[in-house]
Amino acid sequence: MTANISTLHRDILRPRRASLGVPFISIDRPSYGGTTSILPIPDGSDFNHETGVWLHRYILPRLWAEFGAPNKCNSIVLLCHSLGVMGGIIAASLHARDDEPLYPLGGLIASGMGNTQSSFMRMTPPSFQAVDEDHVLLPPSIKDTIMFKPGTVDAEVLEQSGRLNSKAPIAETGLFTAVWLPVWKEKWAAHITVPVMFSLVEDDPFFVADNTEIETCVKAFKRSSRVDGSLVSGAPHCMELSHWSQGWYARCFGFALECAAGLHEP
């Protein structure tokens, strides 16, 4: 299998990465971009589980062997957003229960994936376009209105929407509310031991996002040595490409540096 190194965040992250001396690798998740597809999903499994398994067994060990160890890093800190949070949580959970993991995991950062679907999404789900029998696509014009609130993103970013858009597996987008939301806390999050930074944006279009929900999500990581939870006011769902991006990534890099320093070892 191959994991495609993404160019999406390189320009945004280069100054922050250089100033803090933190190696950063952005990959396309399994079945996205140039990364190997995990379809069809084996019987008895689901897309989220397979994503987590591939991350834990293949992708993260390869990244560690090729980039982490040669650069004298002491751990990997996963930074996951939205649907990508599911695979990241599963990978961290599998790592915690692996007696001989092939990479050191230092922490997990998650944003844009809550615990309760919003009434807006239940009543008015996005209008995906069929690409083939296994994939759908959300047109950029629709996607931008969901991902960004008015006035929260530069026009130059929106000009890249078509280029950055990608078809999505139906096995992920169409099933996560039934397959993931009911079980993620007990089945996966409860086993994670590394430090966790968990964040939602206020008025997230996909999930109920308030302090009560943040508390619910934070408590799910009951074995983690440290859990930081926050609700970001004013930011859009795609905070990573918005006016909040620099502040958000500064916080992420700071958390990763703390994890690497071993301040909160499990």
mmCIF file of C-alpha atoms in Angstrom:
data_model
loop_
_atom_site.group_PDB
_atom_site.id
_atom_site.type_symbol
_atom_site.label_atom_id
_atom_site.label_comp_id
_atom_site.label_asym_id
_atom_site.label_seq_id
_atom_site.Cartn_x
_atom_site.Cartn_y
_atom_site.Cartn_z
ATOM 1 C CA MET A 1 0.000 0.000 0.000
ATOM 2 C CA THR A 2 1.057 3.618 -0.418
ATOM 3 C CA ALA A 3 0.248 6.776 1.520
ATOM 4 C CA ASN A 4 0.285 9.894 -0.623
ATOM 5 C CA ILE A 5 2.005 12.926 0.912
ATOM 6 C CA SER A 6 -0.444 15.804 0.593
ATOM 7 C CA THR A 7 0.469 19.379 -0.424
ATOM 8 C CA LEU A 8 -2.698 20.844 1.085
ATOM 9 C CA HIS A 9 -1.203 22.391 4.216
ATOM 10 C CA ARG A 10 2.436 22.898 3.248
ATOM 11 C CA ASP A 11 2.243 26.635 2.561
ATOM 12 C CA ILE A 12 0.136 27.285 5.658
ATOM 13 C CA LEU A 13 2.329 25.248 7.966
ATOM 14 C CA ARG A 14 5.831 25.950 6.657
ATOM 15 C CA PRO A 15 6.517 29.091 8.792
ATOM 16 C CA ARG A 16 5.140 27.510 11.974
ATOM 17 C CA ARG A 17 6.928 24.233 11.375
ATOM 18 C CA ALA A 18 10.243 25.978 10.709
ATOM 19 C CA SER A 19 10.035 28.302 13.715
ATOM 20 C CA LEU A 20 9.326 25.470 16.145
ATOM 21 C CA GLY A 21 11.503 22.823 14.526
ATOM 22 C CA VAL A 22 8.688 20.274 14.373
ATOM 23 C CA PRO A 23 8.750 17.799 11.454
ATOM 24 C CA PHE A 24 5.278 17.668 9.882
ATOM 25 C CA ILE A 25 3.920 15.189 7.338
ATOM 26 C CA SER A 26 0.451 15.506 5.805
ATOM 27 C CA ILE A 27 -0.955 12.388 4.137
ATOM 28 C CA ASP A 28 -4.079 11.511 2.233
ATOM 29 C CA ARG A 29 -6.090 8.976 4.204
ATOM 30 C CA PRO A 30 -6.720 5.473 2.802
ATOM 31 C CA SER A 31 -9.028 5.612 -0.254
ATOM 32 C CA TYR A 32 -8.376 9.349 -0.767
ATOM 33 C CA GLY A 33 -6.061 11.073 -3.227
ATOM 34 C CA GLY A 34 -3.087 8.932 -4.158
ATOM 35 C CA THR A 35 -3.305 6.629 -1.142
ATOM 36 C CA THR A 36 -4.225 2.990 -1.720
ATOM 37 C CA SER A 37 -7.944 2.209 -1.488
ATOM 38 C CA ILE A 38 -9.149 -0.075 1.298
ATOM 39 C CA LEU A 39 -12.301 -0.977 -0.627
ATOM 40 C CA PRO A 40 -14.014 -3.383 -0.589
ATOM 41 C CA ILE A 41 -14.418 -3.542 3.170
ATOM 42 C CA PRO A 42 -14.023 -7.078 4.586
ATOM 43 C CA ASP A 43 -17.083 -8.754 6.070
ATOM 44 C CA GLY A 44 -17.486 -7.988 9.742
ATOM 45 C CA SER A 45 -15.540 -4.734 9.537
ATOM 46 C CA ASP A 46 -16.304 -1.140 8.517
ATOM 47 C CA PHE A 47 -14.495 1.729 6.806
ATOM 48 C CA ASN A 48 -13.447 3.426 10.041
ATOM 49 C CA HIS A 49 -12.022 0.228 11.505
ATOM 50 C CA GLU A 50 -10.067 -0.569 8.356
ATOM 51 C CA THR A 51 -8.705 2.991 8.226
ATOM 52 C CA GLY A 52 -7.472 2.698 11.802
ATOM 53 C CA VAL A 53 -5.971 -0.726 11.162
ATOM 54 C CA TRP A 54 -4.110 0.482 8.077
ATOM 55 C CA LEU A 55 -2.801 3.517 9.932
ATOM 56 C CA HIS A 56 -1.600 1.432 12.853
ATOM 57 C CA ARG A 57 -0.209 -1.553 10.970
ATOM 58 C CA TYR A 58 1.176 -0.025 7.790
ATOM 59 C CA ILE A 59 1.114 3.759 7.350
ATOM 60 C CA LEU A 60 2.418 5.015 10.686
ATOM 61 C CA PRO A 61 5.150 2.354 10.979
ATOM 62 C CA ARG A 62 6.328 3.274 7.460
ATOM 63 C CA LEU A 63 6.317 6.992 8.217
ATOM 64 C CA TRP A 64 8.216 6.361 11.414
ATOM 65 C CA ALA A 65 10.835 4.222 9.690
ATOM 66 C CA GLU A 66 11.338 6.657 6.794
ATOM 67 C CA PHE A 67 10.956 10.035 8.520
ATOM 68 C CA GLY A 68 10.632 9.780 12.292
ATOM 69 C CA ALA A 69 13.572 7.632 13.292
ATOM 70 C CA PRO A 70 16.031 9.083 10.718
ATOM 71 C CA ASN A 71 15.242 12.613 11.951
ATOM 72 C CA LYS A 72 15.802 11.562 15.571
ATOM 73 C CA CYS A 73 12.185 12.183 16.583
ATOM 74 C CA ASN A 74 10.972 10.476 19.739
ATOM 75 C CA SER A 75 7.305 9.992 18.841
ATOM 76 C CA ILE A 76 4.426 10.609 16.444
ATOM 77 C CA VAL A 77 1.565 12.925 17.395
ATOM 78 C CA LEU A 78 -1.506 12.378 15.220
ATOM 79 C CA LEU A 79 -3.401 15.474 14.045
ATOM 80 C CA CYS A 80 -6.843 14.516 12.708
ATOM 81 C CA HIS A 81 -9.797 16.526 11.411
ATOM 82 C CA SER A 82 -13.478 15.714 10.829
ATOM 83 C CA LEU A 83 -13.989 12.255 9.287
ATOM 84 C CA GLY A 84 -10.262 11.640 9.706
ATOM 85 C CA VAL A 85 -10.725 11.690 13.482
ATOM 86 C CA MET A 86 -12.379 8.277 13.401
ATOM 87 C CA GLY A 87 -9.390 6.457 11.946
ATOM 88 C CA GLY A 88 -7.029 8.393 14.204
ATOM 89 C CA ILE A 89 -8.904 7.423 17.362
ATOM 90 C CA ILE A 90 -9.001 3.781 16.285
ATOM 91 C CA ALA A 91 -5.278 3.789 15.481
ATOM 92 C CA ALA A 92 -4.476 5.297 18.892
ATOM 93 C CA SER A 93 -6.730 2.744 20.554
ATOM 94 C CA LEU A 94 -5.051 -0.135 18.730
ATOM 95 C CA HIS A 95 -1.642 1.273 19.647
ATOM 96 C CA ALA A 96 -2.579 1.306 23.337
ATOM 97 C CA ARG A 97 -3.437 -2.402 23.186
ATOM 98 C CA ASP A 98 -0.434 -3.448 21.101
ATOM 99 C CA ASP A 99 2.318 -5.076 23.168
ATOM 100 C CA GLU A 100 4.925 -4.438 20.463
ATOM 101 C CA PRO A 101 3.892 -1.374 18.404
ATOM 102 C CA LEU A 102 6.063 -0.529 15.415
ATOM 103 C CA TYR A 103 6.105 3.208 16.171
ATOM 104 C CA PRO A 104 5.993 5.393 19.308
ATOM 105 C CA LEU A 105 2.744 7.345 19.647
ATOM 106 C CA GLY A 106 3.075 10.518 21.680
ATOM 107 C CA GLY A 107 -0.391 12.048 21.445
ATOM 108 C CA LEU A 108 -3.622 12.592 19.516
ATOM 109 C CA ILE A 109 -5.172 15.866 18.340
ATOM 110 C CA ALA A 110 -8.774 15.771 17.096
ATOM 111 C CA SER A 111 -11.039 18.496 15.721
ATOM 112 C CA GLY A 112 -14.303 18.633 13.818
ATOM 113 C CA MET A 113 -15.814 15.305 14.928
ATOM 114 C CA GLY A 114 -18.370 15.408 17.710
ATOM 115 C CA ASN A 115 -20.600 12.974 19.534
ATOM 116 C CA THR A 116 -24.098 14.062 18.480
ATOM 117 C CA GLN A 117 -25.231 14.867 14.949
ATOM 118 C CA SER A 118 -26.753 18.333 14.595
ATOM 119 C CA SER A 119 -30.427 18.790 13.790
ATOM 120 C CA PHE A 120 -29.368 20.731 10.685
ATOM 121 C CA MET A 121 -27.573 17.684 9.271
ATOM 122 C CA ARG A 122 -30.400 15.341 10.206
ATOM 123 C CA MET A 123 -32.973 17.530 8.479
ATOM 124 C CA THR A 124 -30.898 18.818 5.531
ATOM 125 C CA PRO A 125 -28.027 16.437 4.717
ATOM 126 C CA PRO A 126 -25.560 17.574 2.008
ATOM 127 C CA SER A 127 -26.508 16.855 -1.615
ATOM 128 C CA PHE A 128 -23.741 14.528 -2.758
ATOM 129 C CA GLN A 129 -23.297 13.692 -6.436
ATOM 130 C CA ALA A 130 -22.715 10.067 -7.373
ATOM 131 C CA VAL A 131 -19.307 9.404 -8.956
ATOM 132 C CA ASP A 132 -19.537 5.623 -9.182
ATOM 133 C CA GLU A 133 -21.105 2.838 -7.141
ATOM 134 C CA ASP A 134 -18.600 3.340 -4.306
ATOM 135 C CA HIS A 135 -17.940 7.098 -4.268
ATOM 136 C CA VAL A 136 -19.732 10.438 -4.081
ATOM 137 C CA LEU A 137 -18.619 14.044 -4.521
ATOM 138 C CA LEU A 138 -19.785 17.208 -2.798
ATOM 139 C CA PRO A 139 -19.723 20.094 -5.325
ATOM 140 C CA PRO A 140 -17.386 22.921 -4.227
ATOM 141 C CA SER A 141 -20.170 25.510 -4.206
ATOM 142 C CA ILE A 142 -22.120 23.453 -1.676
ATOM 143 C CA LYS A 143 -19.066 22.311 0.227
ATOM 144 C CA ASP A 144 -17.747 25.839 0.783
ATOM 145 C CA THR A 145 -21.023 27.056 2.304
ATOM 146 C CA ILE A 146 -20.935 24.178 4.792
ATOM 147 C CA MET A 147 -17.236 24.248 5.617
ATOM 148 C CA PHE A 148 -16.872 28.030 6.005
ATOM 149 C CA LYS A 149 -19.038 30.653 7.648
ATOM 150 C CA PRO A 150 -19.192 34.010 5.816
ATOM 151 C CA GLY A 151 -16.117 36.118 6.479
ATOM 152 C CA THR A 152 -14.057 33.316 8.026
ATOM 153 C CA VAL A 153 -11.775 32.469 5.096
ATOM 154 C CA ASP A 154 -9.684 34.306 2.502
ATOM 155 C CA ALA A 155 -11.001 34.406 -1.055
ATOM 156 C CA GLU A 156 -7.701 32.924 -2.244
ATOM 157 C CA VAL A 157 -8.471 29.749 -0.308
ATOM 158 C CA LEU A 158 -11.902 29.410 -1.885
ATOM 159 C CA GLU A 159 -10.305 29.724 -5.317
ATOM 160 C CA GLN A 160 -8.580 26.403 -4.603
ATOM 161 C CA SER A 161 -11.780 24.553 -3.666
ATOM 162 C CA GLY A 162 -12.117 22.711 -6.954
ATOM 163 C CA ARG A 163 -8.502 21.567 -6.940
ATOM 164 C CA LEU A 164 -8.649 20.428 -3.342
ATOM 165 C CA ASN A 165 -11.981 18.633 -3.631
ATOM 166 C CA SER A 166 -11.973 14.843 -3.632
ATOM 167 C CA LYS A 167 -14.451 12.052 -4.113
ATOM 168 C CA ALA A 168 -15.379 10.291 -0.887
ATOM 169 C CA PRO A 169 -16.164 6.620 -0.204
ATOM 170 C CA ILE A 170 -19.848 6.031 0.513
ATOM 171 C CA ALA A 171 -18.750 3.458 3.086
ATOM 172 C CA GLU A 172 -17.435 6.376 5.151
ATOM 173 C CA THR A 173 -19.657 9.377 4.459
ATOM 174 C CA GLY A 174 -22.931 7.482 4.351
ATOM 175 C CA LEU A 175 -22.492 5.233 7.359
ATOM 176 C CA PHE A 176 -20.497 7.024 10.047
ATOM 177 C CA THR A 177 -23.558 8.297 11.940
ATOM 178 C CA ALA A 178 -24.874 4.752 12.371
ATOM 179 C CA VAL A 179 -21.565 2.898 12.647
ATOM 180 C CA TRP A 180 -19.337 5.350 14.539
ATOM 181 C CA LEU A 181 -21.299 7.715 16.755
ATOM 182 C CA PRO A 182 -23.065 5.073 18.893
ATOM 183 C CA VAL A 183 -19.898 3.159 19.807
ATOM 184 C CA TRP A 184 -16.798 5.360 19.578
ATOM 185 C CA LYS A 185 -16.564 6.310 23.248
ATOM 186 C CA GLU A 186 -16.695 2.838 24.771
ATOM 187 C CA LYS A 187 -15.221 0.771 21.941
ATOM 188 C CA TRP A 188 -12.269 2.973 21.012
ATOM 189 C CA ALA A 189 -11.677 6.191 22.985
ATOM 190 C CA ALA A 190 -11.833 4.473 26.376
ATOM 191 C CA HIS A 191 -8.659 2.483 25.616
ATOM 192 C CA ILE A 192 -6.417 5.374 24.533
ATOM 193 C CA THR A 193 -3.634 6.196 26.984
ATOM 194 C CA VAL A 194 -1.663 8.986 25.259
ATOM 195 C CA PRO A 195 -2.467 12.687 25.801
ATOM 196 C CA VAL A 196 -5.424 13.981 23.766
ATOM 197 C CA MET A 197 -6.320 17.473 22.558
ATOM 198 C CA PHE A 198 -9.984 17.596 21.495
ATOM 199 C CA SER A 199 -11.709 20.575 19.905
ATOM 200 C CA LEU A 200 -15.005 21.538 18.296
ATOM 201 C CA VAL A 201 -16.025 24.841 16.733
ATOM 202 C CA GLU A 202 -19.040 26.743 17.972
ATOM 203 C CA ASP A 203 -22.146 26.200 15.805
ATOM 204 C CA ASP A 204 -20.532 23.350 13.886
ATOM 205 C CA PRO A 205 -22.882 22.435 10.999
ATOM 206 C CA PHE A 206 -22.363 18.696 11.446
ATOM 207 C CA PHE A 207 -22.457 18.237 15.220
ATOM 208 C CA VAL A 208 -23.946 19.640 18.384
ATOM 209 C CA ALA A 209 -21.105 21.807 19.661
ATOM 210 C CA ASP A 210 -21.297 23.314 23.115
ATOM 211 C CA ASN A 211 -19.495 22.981 26.424
ATOM 212 C CA THR A 212 -21.650 20.028 27.463
ATOM 213 C CA GLU A 213 -20.696 18.120 24.321
ATOM 214 C CA ILE A 214 -17.031 18.956 24.814
ATOM 215 C CA GLU A 215 -17.246 17.571 28.351
ATOM 216 C CA THR A 216 -18.901 14.391 27.064
ATOM 217 C CA CYS A 217 -16.182 13.866 24.480
ATOM 218 C CA VAL A 218 -13.343 14.645 26.884
ATOM 219 C CA LYS A 219 -14.667 12.138 29.430
ATOM 220 C CA ALA A 220 -14.648 9.420 26.767
ATOM 221 C CA PHE A 221 -10.842 9.298 26.949
ATOM 222 C CA LYS A 222 -10.959 7.911 30.466
ATOM 223 C CA ARG A 223 -7.507 6.273 30.390
ATOM 224 C CA SER A 224 -5.627 9.114 28.711
ATOM 225 C CA SER A 225 -2.920 10.692 30.808
ATOM 226 C CA ARG A 226 -4.141 14.148 29.810
ATOM 227 C CA VAL A 227 -7.164 15.438 27.886
ATOM 228 C CA ASP A 228 -7.500 19.072 26.802
ATOM 229 C CA GLY A 229 -10.938 20.075 25.505
ATOM 230 C CA SER A 230 -11.932 23.364 23.888
ATOM 231 C CA LEU A 231 -14.800 25.029 22.054
ATOM 232 C CA VAL A 232 -13.520 27.556 19.501
ATOM 233 C CA SER A 233 -15.849 30.539 19.132
ATOM 234 C CA GLY A 234 -16.548 31.947 15.678
ATOM 235 C CA ALA A 235 -14.450 29.481 13.703
ATOM 236 C CA PRO A 236 -15.895 27.462 10.790
ATOM 237 C CA HIS A 237 -15.891 23.661 10.561
ATOM 238 C CA CYS A 238 -12.812 23.765 8.340
ATOM 239 C CA MET A 239 -10.854 25.767 10.892
ATOM 240 C CA GLU A 240 -7.576 24.520 9.436
ATOM 241 C CA LEU A 241 -7.944 26.661 6.284
ATOM 242 C CA SER A 242 -9.697 29.630 7.894
ATOM 243 C CA HIS A 243 -8.523 32.820 9.616
ATOM 244 C CA TRP A 244 -8.101 30.658 12.730
ATOM 245 C CA SER A 245 -5.577 28.351 11.049
ATOM 246 C CA GLN A 246 -2.366 29.962 12.315
ATOM 247 C CA GLY A 247 -3.562 30.112 15.908
ATOM 248 C CA TRP A 248 -4.943 26.591 15.755
ATOM 249 C CA TYR A 249 -1.777 25.106 14.331
ATOM 250 C CA ALA A 250 0.366 27.016 16.832
ATOM 251 C CA ARG A 251 -1.661 25.348 19.577
ATOM 252 C CA CYS A 252 -1.335 21.941 17.890
ATOM 253 C CA PHE A 253 2.429 22.246 17.538
ATOM 254 C CA GLY A 254 2.737 23.396 21.141
ATOM 255 C CA PHE A 255 0.746 20.405 22.354
ATOM 256 C CA ALA A 256 2.860 18.080 20.215
ATOM 257 C CA LEU A 257 6.043 19.550 21.678
ATOM 258 C CA GLU A 258 4.729 18.937 25.188
ATOM 259 C CA CYS A 259 3.902 15.347 24.268
ATOM 260 C CA ALA A 260 7.364 14.852 22.798
ATOM 261 C CA ALA A 261 9.001 16.312 25.872
ATOM 262 C CA GLY A 262 7.394 13.603 27.952
ATOM 263 C CA LEU A 263 5.609 16.015 30.281
ATOM 264 C CA HIS A 264 2.512 13.851 30.362
ATOM 265 C CA GLU A 265 3.647 10.286 29.911
ATOM 266 C CA PRO A 266 1.010 7.555 30.390
#
